[in-house]
XYZ file of C-alpha atoms in Angstrom:
709
model
C -107.352 6.713 -67.546
C -106.400 3.854 -65.489
C -103.696 3.909 -62.875
C -101.380 1.370 -64.519
C -98.983 2.114 -67.345
C -100.031 0.739 -70.730
C -97.458 -1.300 -72.603
C -97.485 -2.095 -76.368
C -98.860 -5.599 -76.776
C -97.788 -7.140 -79.939
C -100.357 -9.878 -79.530
C -103.280 -7.471 -80.118
C -103.132 -7.924 -83.833
C -102.975 -11.741 -83.534
C -106.214 -12.174 -81.766
C -109.039 -12.860 -84.249
C -111.700 -10.223 -84.647
C -115.199 -11.176 -83.320
C -118.121 -11.098 -85.673
C -119.880 -8.099 -84.139
C -119.926 -5.653 -81.285
C -122.242 -6.406 -78.372
C -123.967 -3.138 -77.522
C -127.302 -3.349 -75.843
C -129.551 -0.507 -76.785
C -130.170 2.146 -74.161
C -133.836 1.884 -74.960
C -133.698 -1.537 -73.178
C -132.573 0.196 -69.959
C -135.581 2.272 -68.508
C -134.113 5.264 -66.576
C -135.930 4.384 -63.356
C -134.616 0.895 -63.128
C -131.268 -0.592 -62.039
C -129.246 -2.779 -64.378
C -128.545 -6.206 -62.975
C -125.568 -8.442 -63.754
C -124.733 -11.954 -62.703
C -120.860 -12.123 -62.343
C -119.234 -14.395 -64.817
C -115.487 -14.455 -65.247
C -115.787 -15.628 -68.882
C -113.271 -14.194 -71.438
C -114.300 -11.041 -73.104
C -116.169 -11.368 -76.374
C -115.452 -7.820 -77.411
C -113.596 -7.541 -80.721
C -109.924 -7.471 -80.074
C -109.352 -5.127 -83.023
C -111.138 -2.444 -81.019
C -110.451 -3.279 -77.388
C -107.231 -4.198 -75.580
C -107.585 -7.883 -74.928
C -106.105 -7.674 -71.372
C -107.986 -4.599 -70.021
C -110.909 -4.121 -72.503
C -109.744 -0.573 -72.990
C -110.946 0.994 -76.333
C -108.057 1.263 -78.797
C -107.596 2.573 -82.335
C -106.420 0.244 -85.130
C -105.551 -0.164 -88.744
C -106.670 -2.536 -91.386
C -103.892 -4.867 -92.496
C -105.185 -6.565 -95.658
C -107.356 -6.072 -98.665
C -109.749 -8.747 -97.224
C -110.083 -6.635 -94.027
C -110.808 -3.540 -96.161
C -113.401 -5.176 -98.448
C -115.234 -6.896 -95.475
C -115.370 -3.742 -93.348
C -118.852 -2.937 -92.034
C -120.240 0.150 -90.370
C -121.928 -1.790 -87.692
C -118.620 -3.349 -86.574
C -116.826 0.051 -86.396
C -115.604 1.342 -83.141
C -117.922 3.874 -81.593
C -115.038 5.114 -79.494
C -112.917 6.054 -82.506
C -115.542 8.328 -84.026
C -114.413 11.904 -84.190
C -116.436 14.165 -81.913
C -114.997 17.572 -82.875
C -116.235 18.962 -86.243
C -113.606 20.656 -88.470
C -113.329 24.272 -87.395
C -113.582 26.880 -90.000
C -110.290 28.971 -90.648
C -108.949 31.872 -92.271
C -107.720 31.584 -94.904
C -109.673 28.541 -96.035
C -107.513 25.675 -97.320
C -108.491 26.256 -100.892
C -107.378 29.907 -100.764
C -103.995 29.031 -99.178
C -101.339 29.474 -101.893
C -98.674 27.618 -99.985
C -99.714 24.929 -97.709
C -97.960 22.711 -95.121
C -98.696 19.006 -94.623
C -97.204 16.993 -91.658
C -96.952 13.256 -92.079
C -96.740 11.667 -88.581
C -94.660 8.480 -88.915
C -93.382 7.313 -85.518
C -92.194 3.856 -84.736
C -94.854 2.071 -86.617
C -97.714 4.136 -85.267
C -100.504 3.249 -82.814
C -98.288 3.574 -79.777
C -99.749 5.173 -76.537
C -101.994 7.233 -78.817
C -103.985 4.045 -79.677
C -105.665 4.190 -76.216
C -108.559 6.342 -77.040
C -109.311 7.310 -73.401
C -105.681 8.142 -72.717
C -102.740 6.362 -71.139
C -100.368 6.797 -68.238
C -97.152 8.005 -70.037
C -94.303 9.841 -68.331
C -92.918 11.535 -71.522
C -95.356 11.267 -74.486
C -95.088 12.744 -77.910
C -97.646 15.332 -78.791
C -98.014 17.919 -81.583
C -99.182 21.371 -80.761
C -97.849 23.794 -83.457
C -101.184 23.509 -85.287
C -101.254 27.139 -86.413
C -98.455 26.443 -88.860
C -99.943 23.448 -90.620
C -102.901 22.754 -92.929
C -103.052 18.913 -93.198
C -102.128 16.222 -90.742
C -101.402 12.777 -92.029
C -101.294 9.806 -89.711
C -98.851 7.460 -91.361
C -98.036 3.719 -90.651
C -96.918 0.745 -92.866
C -100.272 -1.076 -92.250
C -102.345 -1.120 -95.435
C -105.229 1.104 -94.256
C -104.050 3.573 -91.503
C -107.083 5.058 -89.700
C -106.022 8.106 -87.757
C -106.770 7.710 -84.003
C -109.650 9.949 -83.063
C -107.591 11.758 -80.567
C -105.372 13.167 -83.366
C -108.292 14.044 -85.576
C -110.158 15.806 -82.725
C -106.971 17.907 -81.881
C -106.492 18.788 -85.531
C -110.105 19.800 -86.146
C -110.117 22.162 -83.158
C -107.442 24.107 -85.010
C -109.055 23.936 -88.531
C -106.523 21.369 -89.686
C -107.544 18.394 -91.912
C -106.648 14.918 -90.684
C -106.064 12.266 -93.341
C -105.331 8.510 -93.118
C -102.983 6.425 -95.271
C -103.513 3.703 -97.841
C -100.318 1.954 -98.573
C -99.157 -1.080 -100.465
C -95.430 -2.021 -100.580
C -93.146 -4.489 -102.303
C -94.056 -8.084 -103.273
C -97.174 -8.330 -101.117
C -98.299 -4.840 -102.181
C -97.969 -5.863 -105.785
C -100.322 -8.790 -105.210
C -102.754 -6.589 -103.451
C -102.788 -4.043 -106.312
C -103.257 -6.761 -108.860
C -106.348 -7.830 -106.899
C -108.062 -4.526 -106.479
C -106.881 -2.862 -109.661
C -107.926 -5.759 -111.874
C -110.975 -3.982 -113.201
C -113.522 -1.188 -112.581
C -115.736 -3.163 -110.247
C -112.839 -4.209 -108.007
C -111.281 -0.680 -107.705
C -114.506 0.960 -107.125
C -115.313 -1.549 -104.394
C -111.962 -0.745 -102.629
C -112.503 2.933 -103.070
C -116.059 2.766 -101.738
C -114.725 1.202 -98.519
C -112.153 3.836 -98.061
C -114.902 6.567 -98.395
C -117.134 4.836 -96.009
C -114.493 4.373 -93.445
C -113.502 8.132 -93.615
C -117.047 9.184 -93.460
C -117.854 6.792 -90.558
C -114.801 7.828 -88.320
C -115.024 11.513 -89.321
C -111.519 12.197 -90.732
C -110.803 14.057 -93.985
C -109.198 12.016 -96.726
C -106.302 9.801 -97.718
C -102.723 9.823 -98.676
C -102.363 7.158 -101.383
C -98.935 5.395 -101.224
C -98.361 2.745 -103.877
C -94.725 1.622 -103.487
C -94.682 -1.507 -105.634
C -94.456 -2.318 -109.328
C -97.794 -2.281 -111.198
C -98.707 -4.511 -114.040
C -100.015 -3.041 -117.321
C -103.628 -3.701 -116.184
C -103.096 -2.349 -112.636
C -101.399 0.874 -113.777
C -104.133 1.414 -116.390
C -106.728 1.316 -113.672
C -104.679 3.185 -111.045
C -105.624 6.610 -112.399
C -109.300 5.943 -112.717
C -109.181 4.488 -109.140
C -107.646 7.627 -107.839
C -110.159 9.930 -109.708
C -113.170 7.798 -108.618
C -111.912 7.798 -104.922
C -111.299 11.665 -105.035
C -114.738 12.307 -106.575
C -116.489 10.164 -104.110
C -114.606 11.673 -101.121
C -115.482 15.207 -102.235
C -119.224 14.165 -102.457
C -119.357 12.312 -99.199
C -116.886 14.384 -97.050
C -116.996 18.025 -98.342
C -113.537 19.661 -97.939
C -111.737 16.370 -97.936
C -108.489 15.727 -99.893
C -106.748 12.782 -101.601
C -103.054 13.138 -102.149
C -100.826 10.742 -104.257
C -97.324 9.883 -103.097
C -94.579 10.141 -105.861
C -93.533 6.530 -106.484
C -95.123 4.704 -109.326
C -94.824 5.942 -112.973
C -97.395 5.732 -115.742
C -95.644 2.676 -117.117
C -96.009 0.869 -113.805
C -92.392 0.865 -112.722
C -91.471 1.904 -109.163
C -89.172 4.924 -109.721
C -89.320 7.899 -107.433
C -89.130 11.035 -109.330
C -88.697 13.648 -106.564
C -90.768 16.011 -108.677
C -93.935 16.283 -110.746
C -93.232 15.389 -114.466
C -94.754 13.609 -117.448
C -94.094 10.220 -115.893
C -96.380 10.786 -112.884
C -98.656 13.529 -114.043
C -101.646 11.158 -114.744
C -101.943 10.627 -111.018
C -101.546 14.279 -110.165
C -104.357 15.122 -112.551
C -106.674 12.570 -110.967
C -106.589 13.755 -107.381
C -105.962 16.846 -105.111
C -102.290 16.810 -104.965
C -98.909 15.019 -105.092
C -96.512 14.469 -102.227
C -92.970 14.238 -103.854
C -90.189 12.025 -102.712
C -87.364 13.659 -100.681
C -84.344 13.601 -102.926
C -85.149 16.615 -104.984
C -82.704 19.410 -105.956
C -83.180 23.093 -106.722
C -83.250 22.140 -110.376
C -86.315 19.953 -109.685
C -88.096 22.930 -108.164
C -87.107 25.087 -111.096
C -88.419 22.539 -113.569
C -91.781 22.201 -111.783
C -92.150 25.973 -111.710
C -92.001 26.008 -115.499
C -93.952 22.744 -116.104
C -97.176 23.476 -117.842
C -99.212 20.808 -115.945
C -98.379 22.555 -112.638
C -99.635 25.983 -113.820
C -102.334 27.094 -111.490
C -101.737 24.154 -109.051
C -98.514 25.148 -107.355
C -100.264 24.794 -103.927
C -101.165 21.116 -104.756
C -97.521 20.149 -105.111
C -96.242 19.153 -101.703
C -92.575 19.001 -101.837
C -91.444 16.191 -99.435
C -88.876 16.954 -96.659
C -87.585 13.945 -94.570
C -86.795 15.355 -91.166
C -84.434 12.392 -90.491
C -82.534 13.499 -93.649
C -82.106 9.987 -94.982
C -80.420 9.883 -98.374
C -79.180 12.847 -100.389
C -81.532 15.574 -99.345
C -81.582 19.322 -98.760
C -81.604 20.096 -94.937
C -83.316 17.905 -92.566
C -83.138 17.575 -88.767
C -82.508 21.055 -87.323
C -81.650 22.320 -90.709
C -85.053 21.469 -92.264
C -85.459 25.281 -92.560
C -82.941 25.116 -95.544
C -85.284 22.893 -97.375
C -88.288 25.082 -96.663
C -86.451 28.229 -97.772
C -85.943 26.755 -101.253
C -89.475 25.284 -101.514
C -91.121 28.571 -100.540
C -88.777 30.426 -103.016
C -90.518 28.543 -105.825
C -93.940 28.952 -104.181
C -94.732 25.290 -103.544
C -96.434 23.630 -100.695
C -94.469 21.193 -98.516
C -94.904 17.819 -96.779
C -92.861 17.548 -93.634
C -92.225 13.778 -93.014
C -91.670 12.473 -89.486
C -91.060 15.577 -87.465
C -91.320 13.225 -84.446
C -87.411 13.006 -85.080
C -87.257 15.682 -82.233
C -88.721 12.989 -79.923
C -87.271 9.761 -81.225
C -83.686 10.831 -81.514
C -83.240 13.122 -78.496
C -83.754 12.880 -74.800
C -87.489 12.583 -74.124
C -87.156 14.869 -71.227
C -86.079 17.739 -73.625
C -88.981 17.011 -76.000
C -90.765 20.346 -75.542
C -87.554 22.305 -75.904
C -86.469 20.457 -79.116
C -90.030 20.648 -80.551
C -90.242 24.367 -79.963
C -86.685 24.845 -81.389
C -87.487 22.821 -84.552
C -90.750 24.758 -85.366
C -89.200 28.060 -84.467
C -86.470 27.531 -87.136
C -89.196 26.820 -89.602
C -91.422 29.737 -88.590
C -90.163 32.231 -91.190
C -91.270 29.766 -94.012
C -94.632 28.732 -92.483
C -97.876 30.631 -92.677
C -100.202 31.050 -89.770
C -103.804 30.245 -90.333
C -106.510 31.453 -87.999
C -109.071 28.952 -86.543
C -112.532 30.526 -86.701
C -115.382 29.939 -84.350
C -118.239 31.662 -82.634
C -118.168 32.511 -78.977
C -117.195 31.186 -76.462
C -113.504 31.177 -77.084
C -111.657 29.412 -74.382
C -108.239 27.947 -73.800
C -106.346 26.768 -70.720
C -103.341 25.895 -72.882
C -103.499 22.153 -72.218
C -101.177 20.349 -74.663
C -102.930 16.963 -74.091
C -100.543 15.513 -71.416
C -99.230 16.411 -67.999
C -97.786 15.348 -64.790
C -101.111 15.797 -62.998
C -104.709 16.613 -64.103
C -105.786 20.034 -62.824
C -109.203 21.521 -62.362
C -109.371 25.252 -61.285
C -105.802 25.139 -59.999
C -106.252 22.100 -57.913
C -104.918 18.590 -58.576
C -107.722 16.345 -59.583
C -105.664 13.363 -60.421
C -102.008 13.051 -59.544
C -100.232 10.865 -62.074
C -98.636 11.288 -65.567
C -101.192 11.147 -68.301
C -101.538 11.528 -72.123
C -104.740 12.125 -73.906
C -104.912 14.412 -76.949
C -108.713 14.668 -76.549
C -107.907 17.100 -73.704
C -105.686 19.269 -75.840
C -107.191 22.794 -76.003
C -106.897 25.483 -78.639
C -103.114 25.969 -78.707
C -101.342 29.489 -78.478
C -98.600 30.710 -80.713
C -95.268 29.415 -79.384
C -92.863 32.267 -80.237
C -89.263 33.157 -79.535
C -88.189 36.749 -80.345
C -84.985 38.740 -79.948
C -85.477 42.343 -79.006
C -83.166 45.334 -79.099
C -80.404 45.715 -76.535
C -80.322 41.970 -75.758
C -83.905 41.843 -74.828
C -85.860 38.687 -75.605
C -89.342 37.245 -75.336
C -90.595 33.654 -75.394
C -93.767 31.584 -74.816
C -93.781 27.927 -73.899
C -95.852 25.163 -72.480
C -95.272 23.971 -68.852
C -96.729 20.961 -66.877
C -95.338 21.976 -63.483
C -98.570 23.902 -62.663
C -101.877 24.464 -64.379
C -105.345 25.957 -63.976
C -107.170 23.349 -66.092
C -105.890 20.217 -67.747
C -102.164 19.388 -67.765
C -100.281 22.540 -68.420
C -100.213 26.340 -68.572
C -98.457 28.969 -70.740
C -95.295 30.540 -69.627
C -94.596 34.060 -70.970
C -90.986 34.942 -70.155
C -88.262 37.173 -71.265
C -86.239 40.314 -70.543
C -87.399 43.900 -71.036
C -84.305 45.768 -71.971
C -83.364 49.233 -70.811
C -84.901 51.703 -73.220
C -88.185 49.814 -73.454
C -91.037 50.160 -70.947
C -93.013 47.139 -72.054
C -93.056 44.079 -74.360
C -96.080 42.458 -75.933
C -96.423 38.731 -76.634
C -99.103 37.757 -79.222
C -100.492 34.411 -77.940
C -103.520 33.821 -80.258
C -104.215 34.604 -83.807
C -107.911 33.854 -84.428
C -111.144 34.816 -86.125
C -113.835 35.052 -83.640
C -116.894 37.345 -84.186
C -117.645 39.205 -80.937
C -121.118 39.876 -79.433
C -122.234 43.365 -78.507
C -121.384 42.576 -74.886
C -118.410 40.110 -74.536
C -117.416 38.959 -71.074
C -113.732 38.240 -70.663
C -112.115 36.123 -67.901
C -108.343 36.114 -67.496
C -106.484 33.887 -65.031
C -102.758 34.085 -64.416
C -100.098 34.071 -61.716
C -98.587 37.517 -61.362
C -94.790 37.768 -61.628
C -92.666 40.043 -59.433
C -91.342 43.310 -60.825
C -93.710 43.678 -63.793
C -97.366 44.290 -64.467
C -99.405 42.101 -66.701
C -102.388 43.301 -68.799
C -104.484 41.755 -71.434
C -104.647 43.348 -75.014
C -107.155 42.284 -77.658
C -106.893 43.249 -81.296
C -110.103 43.447 -83.322
C -111.172 44.037 -86.898
C -114.449 45.365 -88.290
C -116.904 42.608 -89.181
C -117.362 43.780 -92.830
C -113.726 43.212 -93.509
C -113.826 39.506 -92.348
C -114.187 37.920 -95.752
C -110.854 36.530 -96.582
C -109.501 36.552 -100.148
C -105.794 36.098 -100.790
C -103.085 36.649 -98.168
C -103.244 40.335 -97.573
C -103.373 41.381 -93.896
C -106.371 43.377 -92.564
C -105.442 46.204 -90.237
C -106.592 45.587 -86.536
C -107.020 47.965 -83.752
C -105.958 47.376 -80.099
C -108.420 47.225 -77.176
C -107.300 47.340 -73.576
C -110.343 46.110 -71.836
C -111.379 47.733 -68.601
C -111.479 45.537 -65.575
C -114.763 44.870 -63.768
C -114.987 45.261 -60.018
C -115.843 42.242 -57.787
C -119.240 43.606 -57.031
C -120.212 44.059 -60.636
C -123.367 42.083 -61.535
C -121.801 40.097 -64.329
C -118.865 39.220 -62.149
C -121.163 38.012 -59.454
C -123.209 35.976 -61.940
C -120.017 34.447 -63.288
C -118.837 33.537 -59.851
C -122.103 32.036 -59.003
C -122.025 29.916 -62.185
C -118.501 28.707 -61.565
C -119.169 27.709 -57.948
C -116.421 27.837 -55.243
C -112.875 27.821 -56.164
C -109.557 28.415 -54.264
C -107.185 30.572 -56.263
C -104.033 29.490 -54.464
C -101.712 32.136 -55.914
C -103.732 32.586 -59.125
C -105.269 35.948 -59.999
C -108.627 36.134 -61.697
C -109.655 39.320 -63.567
C -112.911 39.923 -65.487
C -113.613 42.487 -68.332
C -116.450 43.621 -70.409
C -116.127 44.502 -74.089
C -118.815 46.589 -75.748
C -118.343 46.414 -79.494
C -120.724 46.078 -82.503
C -119.789 44.348 -85.697
C -116.227 43.322 -84.678
C -114.207 40.153 -84.745
C -111.386 39.207 -82.442
C -108.131 38.902 -84.425
C -105.379 38.544 -81.788
C -105.006 38.082 -77.980
C -101.782 39.523 -76.529
C -100.165 39.669 -73.127
C -98.558 43.060 -72.386
C -95.759 42.980 -69.831
C -94.572 46.450 -68.418
C -91.880 47.333 -65.924
C -92.997 48.622 -62.583
C -90.377 51.330 -62.381
C -86.734 52.279 -63.390
C -85.006 51.785 -66.733
C -82.767 48.812 -65.969
C -83.037 45.353 -67.558
C -85.921 43.488 -66.053
C -86.303 39.653 -66.400
C -89.790 38.172 -65.950
C -91.642 34.891 -65.988
C -95.427 34.766 -65.892
C -97.751 31.727 -65.868
C -101.002 32.184 -67.801
C -103.722 29.717 -66.713
C -106.757 30.425 -68.802
C -108.382 32.937 -71.228
C -112.065 32.912 -71.934
C -114.325 35.193 -73.984
C -118.141 34.547 -73.949
C -121.295 36.291 -74.795
C -122.342 38.179 -71.654
C -125.856 36.966 -72.254
C -124.850 33.297 -71.950
C -124.172 33.907 -68.196
C -127.958 33.609 -67.788
C -128.451 30.601 -70.044
C -129.734 27.362 -68.297
C -127.699 24.221 -68.512
C -129.142 20.914 -69.656
C -129.426 17.570 -67.826
C -127.637 14.378 -68.697
C -130.151 11.973 -70.080
C -130.378 8.294 -71.020
C -127.421 6.861 -69.145
C -127.091 3.159 -69.970
C -124.484 0.366 -69.229
C -123.296 -2.005 -71.957
C -120.658 -4.526 -72.645
C -119.982 -5.531 -69.084
C -116.895 -7.768 -68.501
C -115.854 -9.040 -65.040
C -112.234 -9.597 -64.045
C -110.574 -10.697 -60.806
C -107.667 -8.737 -59.358
C -104.666 -9.438 -57.210
C -105.025 -11.231 -53.946
C -106.080 -9.135 -50.923
C -104.014 -9.078 -47.701
C -105.762 -12.074 -46.199
C -104.510 -14.183 -49.081
C -107.933 -15.764 -49.851
C -110.239 -13.205 -51.416
C -109.775 -11.910 -54.954
C -110.771 -8.250 -55.927
C -113.884 -7.876 -58.106
C -113.085 -5.665 -61.118
C -115.808 -4.185 -63.202
C -115.344 -3.253 -66.890
C -118.339 -1.624 -68.650
C -119.247 1.050 -71.159
C -121.313 3.997 -70.198
C -123.387 5.879 -72.786
C -125.541 8.975 -72.319
C -127.146 11.911 -74.203
C -125.931 15.466 -73.887
C -125.389 18.338 -76.477
C -121.723 18.166 -77.427
C -121.416 21.826 -78.136
C -122.223 22.707 -74.516
C -119.643 20.647 -72.688
C -115.891 20.810 -72.186
C -115.724 17.287 -70.548
C -117.558 14.901 -68.403
C -116.469 13.732 -64.983
C -117.331 10.096 -64.351
C -117.931 9.035 -60.764
C -119.093 5.954 -58.855
C -120.198 5.131 -55.319
C -121.137 2.109 -53.279
C -124.768 2.117 -52.211
C -125.228 -1.235 -50.336
C -124.027 -4.682 -49.947
C -122.626 -7.174 -49.346
C -122.352 -6.295 -45.669
C -125.649 -4.410 -44.698
C -123.751 -2.796 -41.747
C -121.489 -0.754 -44.104
C -123.123 2.650 -45.133
C -123.155 3.997 -48.569
C -119.895 5.529 -49.742
C -119.040 8.894 -51.174
C -118.770 9.713 -54.912
C -115.369 8.783 -56.221
C -113.959 10.256 -59.516
C -113.031 7.458 -62.003
C -111.893 9.775 -64.912
C -112.869 12.273 -67.612
C -114.718 11.592 -70.895
C -114.526 13.921 -73.903
C -117.516 12.367 -75.637
C -120.919 10.818 -74.659
C -119.182 7.558 -74.064
C -116.867 6.142 -71.455
C -115.329 2.711 -70.841
C -114.791 2.079 -67.208
C -111.731 -0.334 -66.868
C -110.713 -2.505 -63.948
C -112.920 -0.587 -61.432
C -112.636 -2.329 -58.017
C -116.090 -2.744 -56.555
C -117.445 -4.528 -53.441
C -117.912 -8.152 -53.428
C -121.312 -9.521 -54.638
C -124.063 -9.051 -53.898
C -123.924 -5.314 -54.063
C -125.460 -2.233 -55.522
C -123.472 0.658 -56.995
C -124.233 3.996 -58.630
C -122.591 5.338 -61.758
C -122.663 9.138 -62.257
C -121.988 11.369 -65.194
C -121.248 14.987 -64.300
C -121.084 17.466 -67.288
C -118.652 20.384 -67.141
C -119.803 23.102 -69.337
C -117.468 24.722 -71.996
C -117.092 27.716 -69.739
C -116.394 25.608 -66.715
C -119.739 26.427 -65.064
C -120.938 24.095 -62.347
C -123.886 21.906 -63.310
C -126.303 21.359 -60.394
C -126.082 17.746 -59.133
C -129.660 17.223 -59.774
C -128.890 17.438 -63.563
C -126.124 14.839 -63.526
C -126.875 11.516 -65.241
C -127.127 8.493 -63.017
C -127.563 4.726 -63.335
C -127.562 1.984 -60.691
C -125.988 -1.348 -61.251
C -126.727 -4.357 -59.023
C -124.850 -7.533 -59.344
C -124.599 -10.898 -57.763
C -122.563 -14.115 -58.162
C -124.173 -17.197 -59.593
C -124.486 -18.505 -55.942
C -126.548 -15.612 -54.602
C -129.607 -13.453 -55.604
C -129.687 -9.746 -56.613
C -130.150 -7.205 -53.769
């Protein structure tokens, strides 16, 4: 993140793409030597399609023409936009889900602040965080090839949700494009091969194919084979991927939206993984499809479209979208919810969280929770990928608005329940205070008279537990009530999921460990010093064999009396890890190198004569991704240009969520000088990595008038 606000620059797409990406190999930079640069204020030669032309920040992009698609090369792809989070397993698996939910994210043309891969300074961003309800996330724009920004795919993958791009042709220009690539088998295979290569390279999970223009006799004859070939190749190259067809063109080539699956569009449905119907369906459409022989056995592959903006003659929409879902689920179909960003676009941005939670709460009765599945450790500090400050262990690390979905952690269940006697219970995200990241979880409500306690289910997961599982729980205790952690587990042999039946779980109230317990001491030593500042930290040990974690709950009980008790509790972080991992050694960062250096000059200093020297450069390094939560990137001045000025302290530049970081407009001393660039890993558990194991690289630089120092 840089300190200035990013503004959408429409000139980005107008700057011609360079013929390659300059990325010097790390092998050319021995670890015991400093990199040297001679400052030159020449324009950047980095490809404008992948880097902001003003700041050289890495950005996500689309491909706008068939020529761009067919000329796409792996060596010219953006390393920054490659997904770093593998798709999590989930229960039930997608293929076993009888009713699925797809979200198509169409917002103001796409590639807004989310195009900045390393984040942006945004006061009120849009983010999606109800991942437990959906199965497929589609990033949609009206550019021909919409490649999902890696920030979205990484967030989806953490939750076991597929992320798919969009291939779209529209109107007169679209018809010309289709005539070109659907002219014969060689041409449509060439286009499909590129779509497969792009998905494989960047790490997302398939395509929505949206042909919204008339097709000639030849083009429509080849459309079905194109779709089948693309689907087969995607399945082979990207296991678990999907290709979905949008209901638009008919088998005779005419552009006539059907709002259902029928004989006129069946050939496309038969050639791929599913169909996304147009939005103007009626209950009669659903009745017809239910009895249609071609749909038999594939009801889950029919994604009945719902336009949240409620354009045209539709059922529901807006805050009545639940009316559409109620009918869709009545007939046992999947659904495709188009543009749920309506809650952001058409309402006060300051009320975004409130409106988003309201929208999904209204749909919750017709959505089906899936459980992300992973091995230990299981960790969440509830960060939604944005905030008013960046926190680390309850302290502000960077004080400014920020947005970066790479930082989004496993999301809890956002629930709203009414209890007897006017009691209620709700969970919501909040950016006013946090333990780690940009926000924390608020559990609030009212315990009515007649009830001694309430229980909020905040996670539904599938995590096999070790024989000894260490649990850390950090929260701010409320007044007048007691907070306890309740875990629900199931026996391991029952963990194979088939169908939708629920497996009975049992509650475990873990016993708290004392501060002088050896495990607690080891945990504290690994974490290093911290200041709780109102936060409470509790540690537990679970001894269980052959069990899996199914649910994490917060139990809130009254202190005394029987009157109504209101409460508001802030949860900072929950972590479960193998107790043996407390002894595991942490690795060192290796192979730090500096590439793609670009020099800028900044605003005039106070004396009115000297310009600031601004460094832009890419850092790369090696470190096992599965061991790290994020990296903290630092720099410090070592010497020069004035020999009387001593070396400076380490200064934090920002966070990276991959083994790659672009420094942007870093103000450094005038030439000649020597600086040090430092990469500090933060383990998944938040354990302190000794400074001797951080990665380092020195960079010396001079102007053309002086020598290196």
